[in-house]
């Protein structure tokens, strides 16, 4: 079984976010980039499904040379090989289109993504890939098992769980519960240096969105304490100041 895992290069969650050029560009100076945590879950499950010689795991990233360190980490975790599409990831449509074009020329039995990336939280790639490749797509899954040419996935819905059986190939966006992220060991780190990392040039594609500017959230205000014995004051504040009721 050939599995493709789509990975993103994202800022660490502890990063202090700032912008430049009149708030039109994300300031990358001093920023530590990491492998998107949701993609790590997808990668971990792909490795489990192919463990023991049952298949191969390819990771793919749309990014410039600065993302190579993140790709090498995915290889150290256990991916068989990697592909980097040499382009700046403008938006979700652009990323999905580039990956879809690669997959059309290099088919896979299963395509996994994280449910979202922790920078933009768009949750779009899995659905777009399914549409572009004319494949079934399901998000956000909490469990994934494969038996032959059929997969069983589970996801949470309002009031319960939904269990689906899907023929391979298909696309899935994974969430917590699918697998536990794996920590690369020394052997994996050493072997990652020699594993294949293929660089593919991007194809031309029209973009449909443009970032005009960024804004940081407003600073948190001071906490207002309400006496536990005065619920009427709490209700009044929620109504007149917080305006949530």
PDB file of N, CA and C in Angstrom, residues 68-174:
ATOM      1  N   UNK A  68      12.936  22.319   4.252  1.00  0.00           N
ATOM      2  CA  UNK A  68      13.618  21.026   4.176  1.00  0.00           C
ATOM      3  C   UNK A  68      13.861  20.403   5.545  1.00  0.00           C
ATOM      4  N   UNK A  69      14.161  21.227   6.553  1.00  0.00           N
ATOM      5  CA  UNK A  69      14.404  20.693   7.895  1.00  0.00           C
ATOM      6  C   UNK A  69      13.157  19.999   8.437  1.00  0.00           C
ATOM      7  N   UNK A  70      12.004  20.587   8.192  1.00  0.00           N
ATOM      8  CA  UNK A  70      10.741  19.974   8.643  1.00  0.00           C
ATOM      9  C   UNK A  70      10.490  18.668   7.896  1.00  0.00           C
ATOM     10  N   UNK A  71      10.780  18.656   6.598  1.00  0.00           N
ATOM     11  CA  UNK A  71      10.610  17.430   5.816  1.00  0.00           C
ATOM     12  C   UNK A  71      11.537  16.340   6.323  1.00  0.00           C
ATOM     13  N   UNK A  72      12.771  16.705   6.656  1.00  0.00           N
ATOM     14  CA  UNK A  72      13.719  15.717   7.181  1.00  0.00           C
ATOM     15  C   UNK A  72      13.248  15.157   8.522  1.00  0.00           C
ATOM     16  N   UNK A  73      12.562  15.959   9.312  1.00  0.00           N
ATOM     17  CA  UNK A  73      12.017  15.430  10.559  1.00  0.00           C
ATOM     18  C   UNK A  73      10.982  14.356  10.272  1.00  0.00           C
ATOM     19  N   UNK A  74      10.121  14.601   9.257  1.00  0.00           N
ATOM     20  CA  UNK A  74       9.119  13.599   8.886  1.00  0.00           C
ATOM     21  C   UNK A  74       9.796  12.307   8.428  1.00  0.00           C
ATOM     22  N   UNK A  75      10.903  12.437   7.726  1.00  0.00           N
ATOM     23  CA  UNK A  75      11.661  11.257   7.308  1.00  0.00           C
ATOM     24  C   UNK A  75      12.268  10.555   8.519  1.00  0.00           C
ATOM     25  N   UNK A  76      12.724  11.331   9.494  1.00  0.00           N
ATOM     26  CA  UNK A  76      13.299  10.747  10.707  1.00  0.00           C
ATOM     27  C   UNK A  76      12.246  10.009  11.520  1.00  0.00           C
ATOM     28  N   UNK A  77      11.022  10.501  11.490  1.00  0.00           N
ATOM     29  CA  UNK A  77       9.931   9.840  12.205  1.00  0.00           C
ATOM     30  C   UNK A  77       9.632   8.474  11.601  1.00  0.00           C
ATOM     31  N   UNK A  78       9.836   8.341  10.271  1.00  0.00           N
ATOM     32  CA  UNK A  78       9.618   7.036   9.669  1.00  0.00           C
ATOM     33  C   UNK A  78       9.099   7.021   8.253  1.00  0.00           C
ATOM     34  N   UNK A  79       8.915   8.186   7.633  1.00  0.00           N
ATOM     35  CA  UNK A  79       8.482   8.205   6.232  1.00  0.00           C
ATOM     36  C   UNK A  79       9.550   7.584   5.343  1.00  0.00           C
ATOM     37  N   UNK A  80       9.109   6.950   4.274  1.00  0.00           N
ATOM     38  CA  UNK A  80      10.023   6.272   3.353  1.00  0.00           C
ATOM     39  C   UNK A  80      10.793   7.253   2.484  1.00  0.00           C
ATOM     40  N   UNK A  81      10.084   8.235   1.935  1.00  0.00           N
ATOM     41  CA  UNK A  81      10.703   9.247   1.091  1.00  0.00           C
ATOM     42  C   UNK A  81       9.862  10.507   1.143  1.00  0.00           C
ATOM     43  N   UNK A  82      10.335  11.544   0.447  1.00  0.00           N
ATOM     44  CA  UNK A  82       9.649  12.831   0.528  1.00  0.00           C
ATOM     45  C   UNK A  82       9.678  13.542  -0.810  1.00  0.00           C
ATOM     46  N   UNK A  83       8.692  14.420  -0.989  1.00  0.00           N
ATOM     47  CA  UNK A  83       8.597  15.274  -2.168  1.00  0.00           C
ATOM     48  C   UNK A  83       8.349  16.700  -1.698  1.00  0.00           C
ATOM     49  N   UNK A  84       9.116  17.622  -2.245  1.00  0.00           N
ATOM     50  CA  UNK A  84       8.857  19.038  -1.980  1.00  0.00           C
ATOM     51  C   UNK A  84       8.535  19.729  -3.292  1.00  0.00           C
ATOM     52  N   UNK A  85       7.365  20.314  -3.371  1.00  0.00           N
ATOM     53  CA  UNK A  85       6.995  21.093  -4.547  1.00  0.00           C
ATOM     54  C   UNK A  85       7.513  22.507  -4.318  1.00  0.00           C
ATOM     55  N   UNK A  86       8.421  22.915  -5.148  1.00  0.00           N
ATOM     56  CA  UNK A  86       9.215  24.115  -4.919  1.00  0.00           C
ATOM     57  C   UNK A  86       8.406  25.381  -5.210  1.00  0.00           C
ATOM     58  N   UNK A  87       7.680  25.852  -4.201  1.00  0.00           N
ATOM     59  CA  UNK A  87       6.869  27.057  -4.363  1.00  0.00           C
ATOM     60  C   UNK A  87       6.446  27.574  -3.004  1.00  0.00           C
ATOM     61  N   UNK A  88       6.184  28.858  -2.933  1.00  0.00           N
ATOM     62  CA  UNK A  88       5.624  29.446  -1.727  1.00  0.00           C
ATOM     63  C   UNK A  88       4.141  29.100  -1.675  1.00  0.00           C
ATOM     64  N   UNK A  89       3.655  28.541  -0.575  1.00  0.00           N
ATOM     65  CA  UNK A  89       2.235  28.140  -0.499  1.00  0.00           C
ATOM     66  C   UNK A  89       1.318  29.347  -0.324  1.00  0.00           C
ATOM     67  N   UNK A  90       0.786  29.846  -1.430  1.00  0.00           N
ATOM     68  CA  UNK A  90      -0.001  31.082  -1.400  1.00  0.00           C
ATOM     69  C   UNK A  90      -1.288  30.936  -0.590  1.00  0.00           C
ATOM     70  N   UNK A  91      -2.030  29.881  -0.836  1.00  0.00           N
ATOM     71  CA  UNK A  91      -3.279  29.626  -0.106  1.00  0.00           C
ATOM     72  C   UNK A  91      -3.630  28.154  -0.244  1.00  0.00           C
ATOM     73  N   UNK A  92      -4.733  27.734   0.378  1.00  0.00           N
ATOM     74  CA  UNK A  92      -5.120  26.323   0.388  1.00  0.00           C
ATOM     75  C   UNK A  92      -5.368  25.798  -1.026  1.00  0.00           C
ATOM     76  N   UNK A  93      -6.029  26.603  -1.863  1.00  0.00           N
ATOM     77  CA  UNK A  93      -6.306  26.176  -3.237  1.00  0.00           C
ATOM     78  C   UNK A  93      -5.012  25.899  -3.992  1.00  0.00           C
ATOM     79  N   UNK A  94      -4.054  26.795  -3.850  1.00  0.00           N
ATOM     80  CA  UNK A  94      -2.783  26.639  -4.541  1.00  0.00           C
ATOM     81  C   UNK A  94      -2.078  25.362  -4.082  1.00  0.00           C
ATOM     82  N   UNK A  95      -2.048  25.128  -2.769  1.00  0.00           N
ATOM     83  CA  UNK A  95      -1.386  23.939  -2.221  1.00  0.00           C
ATOM     84  C   UNK A  95      -2.077  22.667  -2.699  1.00  0.00           C
ATOM     85  N   UNK A  96      -3.409  22.636  -2.605  1.00  0.00           N
ATOM     86  CA  UNK A  96      -4.155  21.444  -3.018  1.00  0.00           C
ATOM     87  C   UNK A  96      -3.958  21.160  -4.500  1.00  0.00           C
ATOM     88  N   UNK A  97      -3.935  22.195  -5.310  1.00  0.00           N
ATOM     89  CA  UNK A  97      -3.769  22.010  -6.756  1.00  0.00           C
ATOM     90  C   UNK A  97      -2.402  21.413  -7.074  1.00  0.00           C
ATOM     91  N   UNK A  98      -1.367  21.922  -6.428  1.00  0.00           N
ATOM     92  CA  UNK A  98      -0.017  21.416  -6.670  1.00  0.00           C
ATOM     93  C   UNK A  98       0.090  19.939  -6.278  1.00  0.00           C
ATOM     94  N   UNK A  99      -0.458  19.601  -5.117  1.00  0.00           N
ATOM     95  CA  UNK A  99      -0.400  18.205  -4.660  1.00  0.00           C
ATOM     96  C   UNK A  99      -1.210  17.307  -5.591  1.00  0.00           C
ATOM     97  N   UNK A 100      -2.387  17.779  -6.006  1.00  0.00           N
ATOM     98  CA  UNK A 100      -3.240  16.985  -6.894  1.00  0.00           C
ATOM     99  C   UNK A 100      -2.546  16.693  -8.216  1.00  0.00           C
ATOM    100  N   UNK A 101      -1.845  17.680  -8.748  1.00  0.00           N
ATOM    101  CA  UNK A 101      -1.139  17.471 -10.016  1.00  0.00           C
ATOM    102  C   UNK A 101      -0.044  16.419  -9.857  1.00  0.00           C
ATOM    103  N   UNK A 102       0.609  16.422  -8.727  1.00  0.00           N
ATOM    104  CA  UNK A 102       1.640  15.404  -8.490  1.00  0.00           C
ATOM    105  C   UNK A 102       1.006  14.019  -8.377  1.00  0.00           C
ATOM    106  N   UNK A 103      -0.104  13.935  -7.660  1.00  0.00           N
ATOM    107  CA  UNK A 103      -0.755  12.638  -7.446  1.00  0.00           C
ATOM    108  C   UNK A 103      -1.310  12.077  -8.753  1.00  0.00           C
ATOM    109  N   UNK A 104      -1.777  12.936  -9.636  1.00  0.00           N
ATOM    110  CA  UNK A 104      -2.288  12.459 -10.923  1.00  0.00           C
ATOM    111  C   UNK A 104      -1.211  11.703 -11.700  1.00  0.00           C
ATOM    112  N   UNK A 105       0.026  12.131 -11.557  1.00  0.00           N
ATOM    113  CA  UNK A 105       1.133  11.469 -12.246  1.00  0.00           C
ATOM    114  C   UNK A 105       1.753  10.359 -11.408  1.00  0.00           C
ATOM    115  N   UNK A 106       1.465  10.367 -10.102  1.00  0.00           N
ATOM    116  CA  UNK A 106       2.041   9.378  -9.180  1.00  0.00           C
ATOM    117  C   UNK A 106       0.951   8.917  -8.217  1.00  0.00           C
ATOM    118  N   UNK A 107       0.089   7.990  -8.624  1.00  0.00           N
ATOM    119  CA  UNK A 107      -1.068   7.603  -7.813  1.00  0.00           C
ATOM    120  C   UNK A 107      -0.680   6.953  -6.476  1.00  0.00           C
ATOM    121  N   UNK A 108      -1.561   7.136  -5.497  1.00  0.00           N
ATOM    122  CA  UNK A 108      -1.403   6.535  -4.176  1.00  0.00           C
ATOM    123  C   UNK A 108      -2.699   5.833  -3.779  1.00  0.00           C
ATOM    124  N   UNK A 109      -2.578   4.872  -2.864  1.00  0.00           N
ATOM    125  CA  UNK A 109      -3.752   4.138  -2.390  1.00  0.00           C
ATOM    126  C   UNK A 109      -4.515   4.912  -1.323  1.00  0.00           C
ATOM    127  N   UNK A 110      -3.812   5.779  -0.614  1.00  0.00           N
ATOM    128  CA  UNK A 110      -4.428   6.522   0.484  1.00  0.00           C
ATOM    129  C   UNK A 110      -3.698   7.851   0.631  1.00  0.00           C
ATOM    130  N   UNK A 111      -4.460   8.928   0.779  1.00  0.00           N
ATOM    131  CA  UNK A 111      -3.885  10.260   0.970  1.00  0.00           C
ATOM    132  C   UNK A 111      -4.387  10.805   2.299  1.00  0.00           C
ATOM    133  N   UNK A 112      -3.447  11.147   3.174  1.00  0.00           N
ATOM    134  CA  UNK A 112      -3.798  11.650   4.500  1.00  0.00           C
ATOM    135  C   UNK A 112      -3.303  13.075   4.679  1.00  0.00           C
ATOM    136  N   UNK A 113      -4.102  13.869   5.366  1.00  0.00           N
ATOM    137  CA  UNK A 113      -3.692  15.209   5.791  1.00  0.00           C
ATOM    138  C   UNK A 113      -4.050  15.343   7.264  1.00  0.00           C
ATOM    139  N   UNK A 114      -3.487  16.340   7.933  1.00  0.00           N
ATOM    140  CA  UNK A 114      -4.021  16.705   9.234  1.00  0.00           C
ATOM    141  C   UNK A 114      -5.362  17.380   9.034  1.00  0.00           C
ATOM    142  N   UNK A 115      -6.141  17.466  10.083  1.00  0.00           N
ATOM    143  CA  UNK A 115      -7.466  18.087   9.921  1.00  0.00           C
ATOM    144  C   UNK A 115      -7.357  19.559   9.543  1.00  0.00           C
ATOM    145  N   UNK A 116      -6.227  20.193   9.933  1.00  0.00           N
ATOM    146  CA  UNK A 116      -5.974  21.585   9.612  1.00  0.00           C
ATOM    147  C   UNK A 116      -4.518  21.889   9.950  1.00  0.00           C
ATOM    148  N   UNK A 117      -4.036  23.033   9.522  1.00  0.00           N
ATOM    149  CA  UNK A 117      -2.721  23.497   9.955  1.00  0.00           C
ATOM    150  C   UNK A 117      -2.934  24.494  11.084  1.00  0.00           C
ATOM    151  N   UNK A 118      -1.974  24.565  12.005  1.00  0.00           N
ATOM    152  CA  UNK A 118      -2.189  25.396  13.190  1.00  0.00           C
ATOM    153  C   UNK A 118      -1.912  26.875  12.936  1.00  0.00           C
ATOM    154  N   UNK A 119      -1.513  27.239  11.700  1.00  0.00           N
ATOM    155  CA  UNK A 119      -1.315  28.659  11.411  1.00  0.00           C
ATOM    156  C   UNK A 119      -2.588  29.320  10.887  1.00  0.00           C
ATOM    157  N   UNK A 120      -3.200  28.737   9.844  1.00  0.00           N
ATOM    158  CA  UNK A 120      -4.410  29.329   9.276  1.00  0.00           C
ATOM    159  C   UNK A 120      -5.696  28.601   9.664  1.00  0.00           C
ATOM    160  N   UNK A 121      -5.585  27.351  10.139  1.00  0.00           N
ATOM    161  CA  UNK A 121      -6.755  26.600  10.621  1.00  0.00           C
ATOM    162  C   UNK A 121      -7.889  26.560   9.595  1.00  0.00           C
ATOM    163  N   UNK A 122      -7.534  26.339   8.332  1.00  0.00           N
ATOM    164  CA  UNK A 122      -8.551  26.400   7.290  1.00  0.00           C
ATOM    165  C   UNK A 122      -9.340  25.121   7.080  1.00  0.00           C
ATOM    166  N   UNK A 123      -8.726  23.956   7.338  1.00  0.00           N
ATOM    167  CA  UNK A 123      -9.393  22.651   7.154  1.00  0.00           C
ATOM    168  C   UNK A 123      -9.911  22.471   5.726  1.00  0.00           C
ATOM    169  N   UNK A 124      -9.132  22.918   4.740  1.00  0.00           N
ATOM    170  CA  UNK A 124      -9.612  22.897   3.357  1.00  0.00           C
ATOM    171  C   UNK A 124      -8.930  21.865   2.467  1.00  0.00           C
ATOM    172  N   UNK A 125      -7.685  21.510   2.783  1.00  0.00           N
ATOM    173  CA  UNK A 125      -6.874  20.740   1.842  1.00  0.00           C
ATOM    174  C   UNK A 125      -7.496  19.388   1.511  1.00  0.00           C
ATOM    175  N   UNK A 126      -7.936  18.629   2.516  1.00  0.00           N
ATOM    176  CA  UNK A 126      -8.480  17.293   2.265  1.00  0.00           C
ATOM    177  C   UNK A 126      -9.675  17.351   1.318  1.00  0.00           C
ATOM    178  N   UNK A 127     -10.584  18.255   1.565  1.00  0.00           N
ATOM    179  CA  UNK A 127     -11.763  18.370   0.708  1.00  0.00           C
ATOM    180  C   UNK A 127     -11.420  18.794  -0.706  1.00  0.00           C
ATOM    181  N   UNK A 128     -10.505  19.742  -0.830  1.00  0.00           N
ATOM    182  CA  UNK A 128     -10.096  20.195  -2.157  1.00  0.00           C
ATOM    183  C   UNK A 128      -9.384  19.093  -2.932  1.00  0.00           C
ATOM    184  N   UNK A 129      -8.530  18.323  -2.242  1.00  0.00           N
ATOM    185  CA  UNK A 129      -7.839  17.224  -2.907  1.00  0.00           C
ATOM    186  C   UNK A 129      -8.838  16.191  -3.428  1.00  0.00           C
ATOM    187  N   UNK A 130      -9.833  15.877  -2.623  1.00  0.00           N
ATOM    188  CA  UNK A 130     -10.839  14.920  -3.064  1.00  0.00           C
ATOM    189  C   UNK A 130     -11.545  15.382  -4.320  1.00  0.00           C
ATOM    190  N   UNK A 131     -11.871  16.663  -4.370  1.00  0.00           N
ATOM    191  CA  UNK A 131     -12.563  17.211  -5.537  1.00  0.00           C
ATOM    192  C   UNK A 131     -11.656  17.229  -6.758  1.00  0.00           C
ATOM    193  N   UNK A 132     -10.426  17.680  -6.570  1.00  0.00           N
ATOM    194  CA  UNK A 132      -9.497  17.787  -7.704  1.00  0.00           C
ATOM    195  C   UNK A 132      -9.104  16.423  -8.266  1.00  0.00           C
ATOM    196  N   UNK A 133      -9.068  15.403  -7.395  1.00  0.00           N
ATOM    197  CA  UNK A 133      -8.671  14.060  -7.826  1.00  0.00           C
ATOM    198  C   UNK A 133      -9.860  13.152  -8.116  1.00  0.00           C
ATOM    199  N   UNK A 134     -11.083  13.683  -7.896  1.00  0.00           N
ATOM    200  CA  UNK A 134     -12.304  12.894  -8.087  1.00  0.00           C
ATOM    201  C   UNK A 134     -12.272  11.646  -7.212  1.00  0.00           C
ATOM    202  N   UNK A 135     -11.913  11.841  -5.941  1.00  0.00           N
ATOM    203  CA  UNK A 135     -11.843  10.749  -4.967  1.00  0.00           C
ATOM    204  C   UNK A 135     -12.750  11.051  -3.783  1.00  0.00           C
ATOM    205  N   UNK A 136     -13.220  10.010  -3.090  1.00  0.00           N
ATOM    206  CA  UNK A 136     -13.948  10.262  -1.845  1.00  0.00           C
ATOM    207  C   UNK A 136     -13.048  10.989  -0.855  1.00  0.00           C
ATOM    208  N   UNK A 137     -13.627  11.874  -0.071  1.00  0.00           N
ATOM    209  CA  UNK A 137     -12.875  12.609   0.937  1.00  0.00           C
ATOM    210  C   UNK A 137     -13.704  12.699   2.209  1.00  0.00           C
ATOM    211  N   UNK A 138     -13.064  12.456   3.342  1.00  0.00           N
ATOM    212  CA  UNK A 138     -13.779  12.498   4.615  1.00  0.00           C
ATOM    213  C   UNK A 138     -12.918  13.187   5.661  1.00  0.00           C
ATOM    214  N   UNK A 139     -13.528  14.101   6.390  1.00  0.00           N
ATOM    215  CA  UNK A 139     -12.873  14.811   7.488  1.00  0.00           C
ATOM    216  C   UNK A 139     -13.947  15.045   8.556  1.00  0.00           C
ATOM    217  N   UNK A 140     -13.693  15.117   9.780  1.00  0.00           N
ATOM    218  CA  UNK A 140     -12.420  14.991  10.476  1.00  0.00           C
ATOM    219  C   UNK A 140     -12.476  13.643  11.171  1.00  0.00           C
ATOM    220  N   UNK A 141     -11.574  12.710  10.834  1.00  0.00           N
ATOM    221  CA  UNK A 141     -11.695  11.358  11.332  1.00  0.00           C
ATOM    222  C   UNK A 141     -10.915  11.163  12.620  1.00  0.00           C
ATOM    223  N   UNK A 142     -11.454  10.284  13.487  1.00  0.00           N
ATOM    224  CA  UNK A 142     -10.832   9.987  14.771  1.00  0.00           C
ATOM    225  C   UNK A 142     -10.249   8.576  14.801  1.00  0.00           C
ATOM    226  N   UNK A 143     -10.564   7.782  13.788  1.00  0.00           N
ATOM    227  CA  UNK A 143     -10.077   6.400  13.741  1.00  0.00           C
ATOM    228  C   UNK A 143      -9.973   5.975  12.287  1.00  0.00           C
ATOM    229  N   UNK A 144      -8.939   5.195  11.983  1.00  0.00           N
ATOM    230  CA  UNK A 144      -8.733   4.733  10.610  1.00  0.00           C
ATOM    231  C   UNK A 144      -8.135   3.334  10.615  1.00  0.00           C
ATOM    232  N   UNK A 145      -8.820   2.395   9.979  1.00  0.00           N
ATOM    233  CA  UNK A 145      -8.324   1.033   9.804  1.00  0.00           C
ATOM    234  C   UNK A 145      -8.475   0.652   8.343  1.00  0.00           C
ATOM    235  N   UNK A 146      -7.545  -0.152   7.852  1.00  0.00           N
ATOM    236  CA  UNK A 146      -7.570  -0.600   6.456  1.00  0.00           C
ATOM    237  C   UNK A 146      -7.534  -2.114   6.422  1.00  0.00           C
ATOM    238  N   UNK A 147      -8.455  -2.709   5.646  1.00  0.00           N
ATOM    239  CA  UNK A 147      -8.502  -4.152   5.460  1.00  0.00           C
ATOM    240  C   UNK A 147      -8.566  -4.421   3.960  1.00  0.00           C
ATOM    241  N   UNK A 148      -7.417  -4.786   3.397  1.00  0.00           N
ATOM    242  CA  UNK A 148      -7.375  -5.028   1.957  1.00  0.00           C
ATOM    243  C   UNK A 148      -7.548  -3.745   1.185  1.00  0.00           C
ATOM    244  N   UNK A 149      -8.606  -3.667   0.414  1.00  0.00           N
ATOM    245  CA  UNK A 149      -8.855  -2.479  -0.402  1.00  0.00           C
ATOM    246  C   UNK A 149      -9.984  -1.615   0.153  1.00  0.00           C
ATOM    247  N   UNK A 150     -10.340  -1.857   1.414  1.00  0.00           N
ATOM    248  CA  UNK A 150     -11.416  -1.101   2.049  1.00  0.00           C
ATOM    249  C   UNK A 150     -10.943  -0.527   3.376  1.00  0.00           C
ATOM    250  N   UNK A 151     -11.327   0.692   3.649  1.00  0.00           N
ATOM    251  CA  UNK A 151     -10.974   1.339   4.923  1.00  0.00           C
ATOM    252  C   UNK A 151     -12.239   1.590   5.731  1.00  0.00           C
ATOM    253  N   UNK A 152     -12.077   1.568   7.041  1.00  0.00           N
ATOM    254  CA  UNK A 152     -13.147   1.935   7.955  1.00  0.00           C
ATOM    255  C   UNK A 152     -12.689   3.150   8.742  1.00  0.00           C
ATOM    256  N   UNK A 153     -13.468   4.201   8.708  1.00  0.00           N
ATOM    257  CA  UNK A 153     -13.121   5.416   9.434  1.00  0.00           C
ATOM    258  C   UNK A 153     -14.238   5.766  10.392  1.00  0.00           C
ATOM    259  N   UNK A 154     -13.867   6.475  11.424  1.00  0.00           N
ATOM    260  CA  UNK A 154     -14.835   6.892  12.437  1.00  0.00           C
ATOM    261  C   UNK A 154     -14.642   8.366  12.718  1.00  0.00           C
ATOM    262  N   UNK A 155     -15.734   9.079  12.823  1.00  0.00           N
ATOM    263  CA  UNK A 155     -15.642  10.485  13.187  1.00  0.00           C
ATOM    264  C   UNK A 155     -16.804  10.863  14.087  1.00  0.00           C
ATOM    265  N   UNK A 156     -16.607  11.923  14.843  1.00  0.00           N
ATOM    266  CA  UNK A 156     -17.636  12.366  15.763  1.00  0.00           C
ATOM    267  C   UNK A 156     -18.642  13.259  15.041  1.00  0.00           C
ATOM    268  N   UNK A 157     -19.902  13.048  15.346  1.00  0.00           N
ATOM    269  CA  UNK A 157     -20.958  13.925  14.852  1.00  0.00           C
ATOM    270  C   UNK A 157     -21.778  14.359  16.063  1.00  0.00           C
ATOM    271  N   UNK A 158     -22.656  15.305  15.866  1.00  0.00           N
ATOM    272  CA  UNK A 158     -23.449  15.801  16.984  1.00  0.00           C
ATOM    273  C   UNK A 158     -24.283  14.672  17.583  1.00  0.00           C
ATOM    274  N   UNK A 159     -24.038  14.381  18.828  1.00  0.00           N
ATOM    275  CA  UNK A 159     -24.811  13.362  19.528  1.00  0.00           C
ATOM    276  C   UNK A 159     -24.308  11.947  19.365  1.00  0.00           C
ATOM    277  N   UNK A 160     -23.164  11.743  18.716  1.00  0.00           N
ATOM    278  CA  UNK A 160     -22.686  10.369  18.568  1.00  0.00           C
ATOM    279  C   UNK A 160     -21.476  10.247  17.662  1.00  0.00           C
ATOM    280  N   UNK A 161     -21.326   9.063  17.081  1.00  0.00           N
ATOM    281  CA  UNK A 161     -20.208   8.787  16.187  1.00  0.00           C
ATOM    282  C   UNK A 161     -20.740   8.256  14.858  1.00  0.00           C
ATOM    283  N   UNK A 162     -19.991   8.528  13.808  1.00  0.00           N
ATOM    284  CA  UNK A 162     -20.334   8.045  12.474  1.00  0.00           C
ATOM    285  C   UNK A 162     -19.220   7.121  11.995  1.00  0.00           C
ATOM    286  N   UNK A 163     -19.605   5.911  11.565  1.00  0.00           N
ATOM    287  CA  UNK A 163     -18.638   4.931  11.065  1.00  0.00           C
ATOM    288  C   UNK A 163     -18.907   4.716   9.582  1.00  0.00           C
ATOM    289  N   UNK A 164     -17.853   4.871   8.767  1.00  0.00           N
ATOM    290  CA  UNK A 164     -17.982   4.761   7.319  1.00  0.00           C
ATOM    291  C   UNK A 164     -17.011   3.723   6.785  1.00  0.00           C
ATOM    292  N   UNK A 165     -17.420   2.997   5.760  1.00  0.00           N
ATOM    293  CA  UNK A 165     -16.497   2.139   5.015  1.00  0.00           C
ATOM    294  C   UNK A 165     -16.300   2.758   3.642  1.00  0.00           C
ATOM    295  N   UNK A 166     -15.031   2.847   3.231  1.00  0.00           N
ATOM    296  CA  UNK A 166     -14.678   3.557   2.017  1.00  0.00           C
ATOM    297  C   UNK A 166     -13.687   2.722   1.220  1.00  0.00           C
ATOM    298  N   UNK A 167     -13.921   2.540  -0.081  1.00  0.00           N
ATOM    299  CA  UNK A 167     -12.937   1.820  -0.892  1.00  0.00           C
ATOM    300  C   UNK A 167     -11.715   2.697  -1.154  1.00  0.00           C
ATOM    301  N   UNK A 168     -10.557   2.062  -1.215  1.00  0.00           N
ATOM    302  CA  UNK A 168      -9.346   2.785  -1.599  1.00  0.00           C
ATOM    303  C   UNK A 168      -9.370   3.026  -3.109  1.00  0.00           C
ATOM    304  N   UNK A 169      -8.790   4.141  -3.583  1.00  0.00           N
ATOM    305  CA  UNK A 169      -8.141   5.220  -2.833  1.00  0.00           C
ATOM    306  C   UNK A 169      -9.131   6.279  -2.371  1.00  0.00           C
ATOM    307  N   UNK A 170      -8.743   7.026  -1.333  1.00  0.00           N
ATOM    308  CA  UNK A 170      -9.545   8.154  -0.871  1.00  0.00           C
ATOM    309  C   UNK A 170      -8.655   9.104  -0.079  1.00  0.00           C
ATOM    310  N   UNK A 171      -9.227  10.236   0.298  1.00  0.00           N
ATOM    311  CA  UNK A 171      -8.505  11.272   1.041  1.00  0.00           C
ATOM    312  C   UNK A 171      -9.141  11.416   2.408  1.00  0.00           C
ATOM    313  N   UNK A 172      -8.311  11.556   3.441  1.00  0.00           N
ATOM    314  CA  UNK A 172      -8.848  11.709   4.791  1.00  0.00           C
ATOM    315  C   UNK A 172      -8.089  12.778   5.558  1.00  0.00           C
ATOM    316  N   UNK A 173      -8.825  13.606   6.281  1.00  0.00           N
ATOM    317  CA  UNK A 173      -8.238  14.580   7.196  1.00  0.00           C
ATOM    318  C   UNK A 173      -8.302  14.028   8.602  1.00  0.00           C
ATOM    319  N   UNK A 174      -7.156  13.875   9.258  1.00  0.00           N
ATOM    320  CA  UNK A 174      -7.089  13.173  10.531  1.00  0.00           C
ATOM    321  C   UNK A 174      -7.032  14.123  11.715  1.00  0.00           C
TER     322      UNK A 174
END
